[in-house]
Short mmCIF file of C-alpha atoms and ligand atoms in Angstrom, two decimals:
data_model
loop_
_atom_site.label_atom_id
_atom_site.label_comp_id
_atom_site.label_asym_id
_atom_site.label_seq_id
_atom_site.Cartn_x
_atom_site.Cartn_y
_atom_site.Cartn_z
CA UNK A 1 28.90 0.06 -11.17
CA UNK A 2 29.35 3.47 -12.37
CA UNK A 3 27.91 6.64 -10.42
CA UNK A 4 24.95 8.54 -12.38
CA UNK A 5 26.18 11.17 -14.77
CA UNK A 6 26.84 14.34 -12.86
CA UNK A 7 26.12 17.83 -13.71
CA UNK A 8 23.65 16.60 -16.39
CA UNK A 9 20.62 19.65 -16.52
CA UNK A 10 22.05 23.47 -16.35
CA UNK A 11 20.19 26.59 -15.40
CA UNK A 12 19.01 27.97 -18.20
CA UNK A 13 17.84 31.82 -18.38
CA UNK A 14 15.09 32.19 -15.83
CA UNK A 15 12.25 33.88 -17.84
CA UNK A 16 12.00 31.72 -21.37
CA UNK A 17 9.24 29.15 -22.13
CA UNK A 18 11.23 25.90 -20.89
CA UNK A 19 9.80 22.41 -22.08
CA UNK A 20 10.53 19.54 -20.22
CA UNK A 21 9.66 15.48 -21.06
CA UNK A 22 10.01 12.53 -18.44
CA UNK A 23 9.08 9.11 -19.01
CA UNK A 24 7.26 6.71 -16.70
CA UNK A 25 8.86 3.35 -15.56
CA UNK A 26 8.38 -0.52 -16.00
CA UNK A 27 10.30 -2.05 -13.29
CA UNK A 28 11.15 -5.37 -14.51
CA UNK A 29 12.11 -6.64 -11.28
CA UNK A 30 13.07 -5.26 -7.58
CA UNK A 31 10.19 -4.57 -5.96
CA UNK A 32 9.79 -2.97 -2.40
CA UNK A 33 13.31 -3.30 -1.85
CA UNK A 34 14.20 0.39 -2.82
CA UNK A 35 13.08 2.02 0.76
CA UNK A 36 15.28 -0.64 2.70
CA UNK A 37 18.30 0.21 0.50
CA UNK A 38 18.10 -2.77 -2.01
CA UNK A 39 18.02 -3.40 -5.76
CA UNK A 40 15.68 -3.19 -8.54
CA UNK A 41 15.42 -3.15 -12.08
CA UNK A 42 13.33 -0.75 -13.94
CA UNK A 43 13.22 0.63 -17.82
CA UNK A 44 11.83 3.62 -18.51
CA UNK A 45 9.39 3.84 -21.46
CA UNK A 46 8.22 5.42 -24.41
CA UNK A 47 5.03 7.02 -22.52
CA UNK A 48 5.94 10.00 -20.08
CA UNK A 49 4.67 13.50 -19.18
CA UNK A 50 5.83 16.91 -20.91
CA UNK A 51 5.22 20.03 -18.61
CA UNK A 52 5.58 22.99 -20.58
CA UNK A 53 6.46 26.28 -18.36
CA UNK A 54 6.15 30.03 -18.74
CA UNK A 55 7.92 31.80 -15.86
CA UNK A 56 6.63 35.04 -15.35
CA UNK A 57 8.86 38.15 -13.26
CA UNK A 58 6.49 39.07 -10.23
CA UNK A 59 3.91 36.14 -10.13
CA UNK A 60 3.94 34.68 -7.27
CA UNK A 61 1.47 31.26 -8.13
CA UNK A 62 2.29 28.13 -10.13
CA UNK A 63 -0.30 27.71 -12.06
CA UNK A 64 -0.45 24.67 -14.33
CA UNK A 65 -3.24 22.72 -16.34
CA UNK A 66 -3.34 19.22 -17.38
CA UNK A 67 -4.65 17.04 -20.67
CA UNK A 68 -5.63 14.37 -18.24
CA UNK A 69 -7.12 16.30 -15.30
CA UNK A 70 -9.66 18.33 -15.15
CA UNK A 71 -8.89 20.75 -12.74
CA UNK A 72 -6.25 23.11 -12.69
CA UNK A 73 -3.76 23.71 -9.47
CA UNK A 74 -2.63 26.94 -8.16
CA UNK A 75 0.45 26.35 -5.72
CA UNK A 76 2.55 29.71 -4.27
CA UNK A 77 5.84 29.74 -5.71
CA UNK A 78 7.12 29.80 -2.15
CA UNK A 79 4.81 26.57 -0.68
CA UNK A 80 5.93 25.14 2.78
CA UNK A 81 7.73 21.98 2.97
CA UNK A 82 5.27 20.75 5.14
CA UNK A 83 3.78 17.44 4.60
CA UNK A 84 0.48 18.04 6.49
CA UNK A 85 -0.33 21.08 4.98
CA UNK A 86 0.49 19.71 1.17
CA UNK A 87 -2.00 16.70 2.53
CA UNK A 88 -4.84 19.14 2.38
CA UNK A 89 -4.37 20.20 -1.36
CA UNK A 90 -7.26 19.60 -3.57
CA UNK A 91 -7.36 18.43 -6.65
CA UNK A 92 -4.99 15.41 -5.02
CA UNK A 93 -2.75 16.14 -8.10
CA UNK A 94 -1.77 19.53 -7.17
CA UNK A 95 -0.43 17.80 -4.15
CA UNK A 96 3.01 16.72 -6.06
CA UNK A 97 3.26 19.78 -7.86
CA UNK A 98 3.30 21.30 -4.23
CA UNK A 99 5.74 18.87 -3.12
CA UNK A 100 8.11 19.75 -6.21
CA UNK A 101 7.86 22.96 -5.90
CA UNK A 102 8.53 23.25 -2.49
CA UNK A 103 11.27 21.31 -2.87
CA UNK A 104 12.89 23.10 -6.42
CA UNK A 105 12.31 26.78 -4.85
CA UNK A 106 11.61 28.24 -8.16
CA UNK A 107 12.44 31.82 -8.73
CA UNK A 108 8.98 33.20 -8.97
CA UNK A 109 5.53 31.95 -10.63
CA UNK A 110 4.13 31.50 -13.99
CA UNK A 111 2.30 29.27 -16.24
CA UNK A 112 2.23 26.27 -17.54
CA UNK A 113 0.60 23.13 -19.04
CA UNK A 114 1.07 19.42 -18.57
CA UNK A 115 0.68 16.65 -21.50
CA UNK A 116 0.58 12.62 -20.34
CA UNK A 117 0.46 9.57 -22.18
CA UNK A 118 1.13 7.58 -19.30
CA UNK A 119 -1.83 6.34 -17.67
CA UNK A 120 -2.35 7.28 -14.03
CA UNK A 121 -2.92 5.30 -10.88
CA UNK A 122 -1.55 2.12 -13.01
CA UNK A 123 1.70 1.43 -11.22
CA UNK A 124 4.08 3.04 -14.27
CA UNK A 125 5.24 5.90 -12.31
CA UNK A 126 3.14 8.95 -12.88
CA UNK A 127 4.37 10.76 -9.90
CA UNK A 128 7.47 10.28 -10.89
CA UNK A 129 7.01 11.32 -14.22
CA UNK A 130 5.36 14.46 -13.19
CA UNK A 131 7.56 15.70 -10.66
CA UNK A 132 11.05 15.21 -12.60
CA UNK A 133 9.08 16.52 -15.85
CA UNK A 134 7.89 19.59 -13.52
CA UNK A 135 11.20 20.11 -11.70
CA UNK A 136 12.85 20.96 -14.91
CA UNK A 137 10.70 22.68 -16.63
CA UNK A 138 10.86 24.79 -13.77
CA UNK A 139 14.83 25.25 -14.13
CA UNK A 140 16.21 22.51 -11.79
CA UNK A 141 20.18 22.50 -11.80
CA UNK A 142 21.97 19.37 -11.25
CA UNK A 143 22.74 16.00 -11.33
CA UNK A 144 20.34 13.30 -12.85
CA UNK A 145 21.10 12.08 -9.27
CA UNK A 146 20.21 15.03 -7.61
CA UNK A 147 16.91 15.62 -9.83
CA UNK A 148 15.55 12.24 -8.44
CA UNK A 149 16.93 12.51 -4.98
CA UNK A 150 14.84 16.12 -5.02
CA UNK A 151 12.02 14.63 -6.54
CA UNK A 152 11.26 11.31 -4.14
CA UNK A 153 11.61 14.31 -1.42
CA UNK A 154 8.77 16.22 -3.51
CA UNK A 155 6.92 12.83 -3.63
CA UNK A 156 7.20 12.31 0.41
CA UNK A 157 5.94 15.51 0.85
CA UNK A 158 2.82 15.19 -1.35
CA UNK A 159 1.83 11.54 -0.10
CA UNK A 160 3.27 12.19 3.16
CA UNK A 161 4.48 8.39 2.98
CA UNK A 162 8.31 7.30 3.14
CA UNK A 163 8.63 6.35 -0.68
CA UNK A 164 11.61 4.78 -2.09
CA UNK A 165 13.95 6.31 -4.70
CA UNK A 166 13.39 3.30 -7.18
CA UNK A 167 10.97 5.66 -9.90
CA UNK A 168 12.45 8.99 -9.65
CA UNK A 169 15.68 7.53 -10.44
CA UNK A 170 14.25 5.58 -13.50
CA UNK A 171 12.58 8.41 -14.56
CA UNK A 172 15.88 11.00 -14.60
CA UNK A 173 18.27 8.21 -15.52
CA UNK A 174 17.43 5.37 -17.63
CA UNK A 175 19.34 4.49 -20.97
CA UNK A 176 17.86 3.71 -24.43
CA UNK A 177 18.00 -0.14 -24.70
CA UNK A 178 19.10 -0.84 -21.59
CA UNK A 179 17.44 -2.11 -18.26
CA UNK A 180 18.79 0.14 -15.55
CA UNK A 181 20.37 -2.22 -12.49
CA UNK A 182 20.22 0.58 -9.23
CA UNK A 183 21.66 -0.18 -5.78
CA UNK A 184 19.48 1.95 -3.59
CA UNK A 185 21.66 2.58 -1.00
CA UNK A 186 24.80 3.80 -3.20
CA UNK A 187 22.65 5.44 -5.72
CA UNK A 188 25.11 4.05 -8.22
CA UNK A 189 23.29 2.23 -11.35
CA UNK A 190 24.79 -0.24 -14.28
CA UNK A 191 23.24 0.00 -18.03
CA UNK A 192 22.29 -3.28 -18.72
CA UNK A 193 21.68 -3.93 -22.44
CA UNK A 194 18.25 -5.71 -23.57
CA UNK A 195 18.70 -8.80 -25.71
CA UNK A 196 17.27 -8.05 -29.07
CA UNK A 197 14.99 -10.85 -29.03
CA UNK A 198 12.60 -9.69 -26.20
CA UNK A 199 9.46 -8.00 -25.80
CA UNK A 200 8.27 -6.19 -22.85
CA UNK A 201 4.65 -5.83 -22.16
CA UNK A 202 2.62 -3.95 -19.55
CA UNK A 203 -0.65 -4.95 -19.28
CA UNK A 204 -3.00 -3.64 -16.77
CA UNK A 205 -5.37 -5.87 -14.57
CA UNK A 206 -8.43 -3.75 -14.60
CA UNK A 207 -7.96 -2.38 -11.15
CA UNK A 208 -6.46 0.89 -10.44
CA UNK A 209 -3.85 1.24 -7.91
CA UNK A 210 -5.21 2.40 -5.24
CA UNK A 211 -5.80 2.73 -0.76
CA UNK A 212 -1.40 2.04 -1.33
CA UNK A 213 -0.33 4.79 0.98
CA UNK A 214 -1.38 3.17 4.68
CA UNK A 215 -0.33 -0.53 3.35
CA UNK A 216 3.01 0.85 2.06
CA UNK A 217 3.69 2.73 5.63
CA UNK A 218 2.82 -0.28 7.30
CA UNK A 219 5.24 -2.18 4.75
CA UNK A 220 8.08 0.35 5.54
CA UNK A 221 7.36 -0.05 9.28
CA UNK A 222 7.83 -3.96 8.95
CA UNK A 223 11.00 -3.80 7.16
CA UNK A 224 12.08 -1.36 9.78
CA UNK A 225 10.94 -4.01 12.73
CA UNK A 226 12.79 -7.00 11.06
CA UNK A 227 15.83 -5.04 10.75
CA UNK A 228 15.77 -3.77 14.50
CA UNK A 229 16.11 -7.76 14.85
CA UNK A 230 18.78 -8.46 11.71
CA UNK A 231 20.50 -6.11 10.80
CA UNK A 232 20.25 -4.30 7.57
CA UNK A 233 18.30 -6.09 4.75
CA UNK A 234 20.28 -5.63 2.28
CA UNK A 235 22.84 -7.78 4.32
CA UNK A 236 20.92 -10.13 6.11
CA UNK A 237 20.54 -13.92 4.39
CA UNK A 238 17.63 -15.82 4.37
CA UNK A 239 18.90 -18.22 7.04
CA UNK A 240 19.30 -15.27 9.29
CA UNK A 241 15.79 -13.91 8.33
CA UNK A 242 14.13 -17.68 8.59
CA UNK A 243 15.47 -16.85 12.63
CA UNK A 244 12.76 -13.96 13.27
CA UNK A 245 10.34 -15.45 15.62
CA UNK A 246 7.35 -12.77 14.22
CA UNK A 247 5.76 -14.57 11.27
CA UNK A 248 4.28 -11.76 9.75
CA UNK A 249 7.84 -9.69 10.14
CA UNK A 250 9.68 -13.15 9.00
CA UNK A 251 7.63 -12.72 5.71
CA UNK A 252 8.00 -9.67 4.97
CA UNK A 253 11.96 -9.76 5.73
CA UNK A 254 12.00 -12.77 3.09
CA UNK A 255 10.54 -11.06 0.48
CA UNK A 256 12.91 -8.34 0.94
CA UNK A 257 15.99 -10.35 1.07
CA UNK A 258 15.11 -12.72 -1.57
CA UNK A 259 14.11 -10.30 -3.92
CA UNK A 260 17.70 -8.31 -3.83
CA UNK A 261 19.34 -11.88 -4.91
CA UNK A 262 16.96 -12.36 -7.75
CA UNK A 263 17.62 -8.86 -8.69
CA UNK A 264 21.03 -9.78 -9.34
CA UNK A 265 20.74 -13.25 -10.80
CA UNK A 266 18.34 -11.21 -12.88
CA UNK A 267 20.88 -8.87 -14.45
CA UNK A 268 23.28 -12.03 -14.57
CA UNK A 269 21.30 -13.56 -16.53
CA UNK A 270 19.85 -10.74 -18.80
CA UNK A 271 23.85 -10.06 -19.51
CA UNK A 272 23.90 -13.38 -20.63
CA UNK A 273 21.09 -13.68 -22.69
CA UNK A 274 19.36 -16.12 -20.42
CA UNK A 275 15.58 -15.32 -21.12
CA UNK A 276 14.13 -18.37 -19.85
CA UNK A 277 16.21 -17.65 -16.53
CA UNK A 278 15.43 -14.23 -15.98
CA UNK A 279 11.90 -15.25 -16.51
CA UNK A 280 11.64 -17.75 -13.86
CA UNK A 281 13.30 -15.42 -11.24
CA UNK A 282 10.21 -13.44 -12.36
CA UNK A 283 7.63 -16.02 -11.49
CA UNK A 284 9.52 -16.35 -7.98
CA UNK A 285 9.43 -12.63 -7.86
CA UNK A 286 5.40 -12.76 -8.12
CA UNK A 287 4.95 -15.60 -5.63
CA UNK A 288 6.92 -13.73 -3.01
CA UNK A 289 5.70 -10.20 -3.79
CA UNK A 290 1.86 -12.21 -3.16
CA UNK A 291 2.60 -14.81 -0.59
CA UNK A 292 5.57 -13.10 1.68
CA UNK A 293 4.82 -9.11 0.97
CA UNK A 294 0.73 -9.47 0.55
CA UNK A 295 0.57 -6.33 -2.07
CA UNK A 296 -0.54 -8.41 -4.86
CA UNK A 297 -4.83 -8.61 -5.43
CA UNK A 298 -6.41 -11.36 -7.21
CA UNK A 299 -7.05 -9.53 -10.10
CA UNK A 300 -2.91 -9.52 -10.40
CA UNK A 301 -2.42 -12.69 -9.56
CA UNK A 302 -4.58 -14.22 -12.00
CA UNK A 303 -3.70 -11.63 -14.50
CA UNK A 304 0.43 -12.82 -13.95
CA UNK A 305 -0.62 -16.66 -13.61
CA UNK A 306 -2.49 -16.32 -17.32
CA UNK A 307 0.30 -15.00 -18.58
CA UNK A 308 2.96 -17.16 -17.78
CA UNK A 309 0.91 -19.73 -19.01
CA UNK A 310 0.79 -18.10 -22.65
CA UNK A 311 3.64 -19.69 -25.10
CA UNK A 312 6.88 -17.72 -25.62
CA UNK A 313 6.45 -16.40 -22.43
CA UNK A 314 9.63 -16.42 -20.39
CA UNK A 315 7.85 -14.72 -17.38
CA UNK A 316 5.68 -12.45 -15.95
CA UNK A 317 4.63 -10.43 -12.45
CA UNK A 318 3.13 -7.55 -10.72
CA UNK A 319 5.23 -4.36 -11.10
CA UNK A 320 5.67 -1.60 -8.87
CA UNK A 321 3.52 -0.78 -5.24
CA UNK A 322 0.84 -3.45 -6.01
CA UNK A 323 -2.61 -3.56 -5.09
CA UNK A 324 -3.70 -3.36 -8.84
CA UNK A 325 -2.30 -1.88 -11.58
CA UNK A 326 -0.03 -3.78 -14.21
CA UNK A 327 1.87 -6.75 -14.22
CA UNK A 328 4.81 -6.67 -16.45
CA UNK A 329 5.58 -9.93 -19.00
CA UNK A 330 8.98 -10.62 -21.10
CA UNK A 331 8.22 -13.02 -23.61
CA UNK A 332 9.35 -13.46 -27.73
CA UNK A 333 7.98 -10.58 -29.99
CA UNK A 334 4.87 -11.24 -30.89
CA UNK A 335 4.35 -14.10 -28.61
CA UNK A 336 0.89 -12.46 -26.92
CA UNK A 337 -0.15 -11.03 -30.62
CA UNK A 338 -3.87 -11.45 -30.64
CA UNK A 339 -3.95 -12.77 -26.60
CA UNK A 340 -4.40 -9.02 -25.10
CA UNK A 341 -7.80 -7.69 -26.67
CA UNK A 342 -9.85 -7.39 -23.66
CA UNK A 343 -6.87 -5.83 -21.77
CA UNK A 344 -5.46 -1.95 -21.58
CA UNK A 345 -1.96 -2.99 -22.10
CA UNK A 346 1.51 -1.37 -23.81
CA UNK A 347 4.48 -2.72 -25.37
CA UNK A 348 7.06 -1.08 -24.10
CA UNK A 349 10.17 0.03 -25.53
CA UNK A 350 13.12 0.84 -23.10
CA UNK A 351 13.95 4.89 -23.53
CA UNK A 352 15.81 7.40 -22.31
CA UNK A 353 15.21 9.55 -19.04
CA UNK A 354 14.30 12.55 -18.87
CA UNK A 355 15.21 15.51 -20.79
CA UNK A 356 14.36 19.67 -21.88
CA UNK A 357 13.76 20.15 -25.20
C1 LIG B 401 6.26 2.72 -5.42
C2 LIG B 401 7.31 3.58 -4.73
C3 LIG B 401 8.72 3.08 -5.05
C4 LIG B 401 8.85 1.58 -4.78
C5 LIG B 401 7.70 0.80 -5.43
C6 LIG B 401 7.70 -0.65 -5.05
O1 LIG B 401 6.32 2.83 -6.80
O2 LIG B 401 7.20 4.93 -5.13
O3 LIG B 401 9.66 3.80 -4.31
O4 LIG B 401 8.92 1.33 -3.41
O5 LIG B 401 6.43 1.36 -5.06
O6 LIG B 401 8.86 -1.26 -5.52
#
């Protein structure tokens, strides 16, 4: 795999109107592996968050409004990094603005304004989106790697949880066309091209995302327990896992360590144009995230098990932290044309990451 593109996002001058855009993130397959060191598979898509940003010499408050919040944050330029202080923020949106900016250390304050598309609380990454939008409007430096690496930390801080790295790095780094393969612990990511004969849909299963933050610390904690008793996850094998005399922790381990080897059987078989494949490792990809992990909901489940019913199909699941949200289908264009009516659902195209204007 090749490393991230380095030195992608320079400092420009410190006092012009900067305009940033980052996407949100569909990840195909890969989930809750990311925060054990793992792989997934995310795009980004065409639906993101633009912050636009006025610095202004002596102001010392962020102050930004949103299209799709209605109430405005004030943050001090020079927030603590402290998580428990960032946990008090109100409105709970200002809380990752805190956590990027006390993370980016901008210069000074100023003014600014955010724009989404991409539906909140729906498990495409608006956090994400935000912060790596926010962080360079506000005149981050660096790396695509280092924007997302800054960002997750600005995420930690605002949710006070230990998140992965999976959506930041979607976010800053995705390629047009391409599913993104990322090995979490390296950090290093291969382009995988989409065949041309697939669609991607998101469609959303009526329930938002929500109460994630103690079941995802209890998640992290499990993972942490089974590999006290294995070793890594990443390098443990199912047999070894099967050996964990904890049922709960044997579970959760075999969701963890199955789900890296259908990651890559799924890029095998994407690079070979093996839809129906990568489809099925899909399906298995539900059961486990469900049965094994327990962050699906019935709404999801029934949601995913419609849709892998539907013709042209190839497969479908829940994407991202679970517990509502979307679930994420491949299937031949056109194949759920007139199916999705009573849904909120998007077709989504795979874009670029993020980027100033
Ligand atoms: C959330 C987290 C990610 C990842 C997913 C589950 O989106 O922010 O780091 O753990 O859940 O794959």
């Amino acid at each position: 795999m090749g490393m991230a593109e380095a030195s992608d996002y320079n400092t420009r001058h410190s006092f012009e109107t900067r305009t940033a855009h980052a996407p949100g993130r569909v990840n195909l397959i890969g989930d809750h592996t990311d925060y054990t060191g793992g792989f997934a598979m995310p795009i980004a898509i065409q639906l993101g968050t633009e912050v636009t940003w006025l610095p202004e010499a002596g102001s010392d408050a962020i102050e930004l409004s949103s299209s799709t919040e209605p109430e405005s944050t004030s943050v001090p330029f020079d927030v603590v990094a402290d998580a428990d202080e960032i946990a008090m923020i109100l409105p709970e949106w200002c809380r990752y603005v805190a956590g990027v900016v006390a993370t980016i250390n901008p210069a000074c304050g100023g003014k600014g304004i955010v724009v989404a598309d991409l539906p909140a609380r729906a498990g495409l990454s608006s956090s994400a989106s935000l912060e790596v939008a926010l962080a360079l409007a506000l005149g981050f430096a660096g790396s695509r790697q280092e924007l997302a690496l800054s960002c997750q930390g600005g995420e930690m801080l605002a949710t006070g949880v230990a998140t992965g790295i999976l959506d930041q790095m979607a976010v800053a780094s995705a390629r047009a066309g391409h599913a993104m393969l990322m090995d979490c612990s390296s950090l290093e990511v291969r382009h995988v091209a989409l065949p041309p004969d697939v669609q991607i849909v998101a469609v959303h299963c009526g329930v938002a995302r929500s109460v994630t933050a103690s079941a995802y610390a209890e998640r992290v904690r499990q993972c942490d327990v089974a590999a006290g008793i294995v070793g890594p996850l990443r390098t443990a094998s199912v047999s070894e896992v099967d050996r964990i005399g904890n049922q709960l922790i044997r579970r959760r381990a075999r969701h963890v360590v199955s789900e890296n080897a259908r990651v890559l059987a799924f890029a095998a078989a994407l690079e070979s144009g093996d839809l129906k494949e990568a489809g099925n490792l899909m399906n298995q990809s539900h059961l486990s995230l469900s049965n094994d992990y327990e962050v699906s909901i019935e709404e999801l489940d029934q949601l995913v098990s419609w849709l892998q019913g539907i013709d042209g199909v190839f497969g479908a699941r829940m994407t991202g932290a679970g517990f509502g949200g979307c679930a994420v289908a491949i299937s031949r264009p056109g194949a759920l044309r007139g199916r999705l009516q009573s849904h909120r659902y998007w077709i989504v195209r795979a874009c670029e990451g993020a980027r100033v204007r």
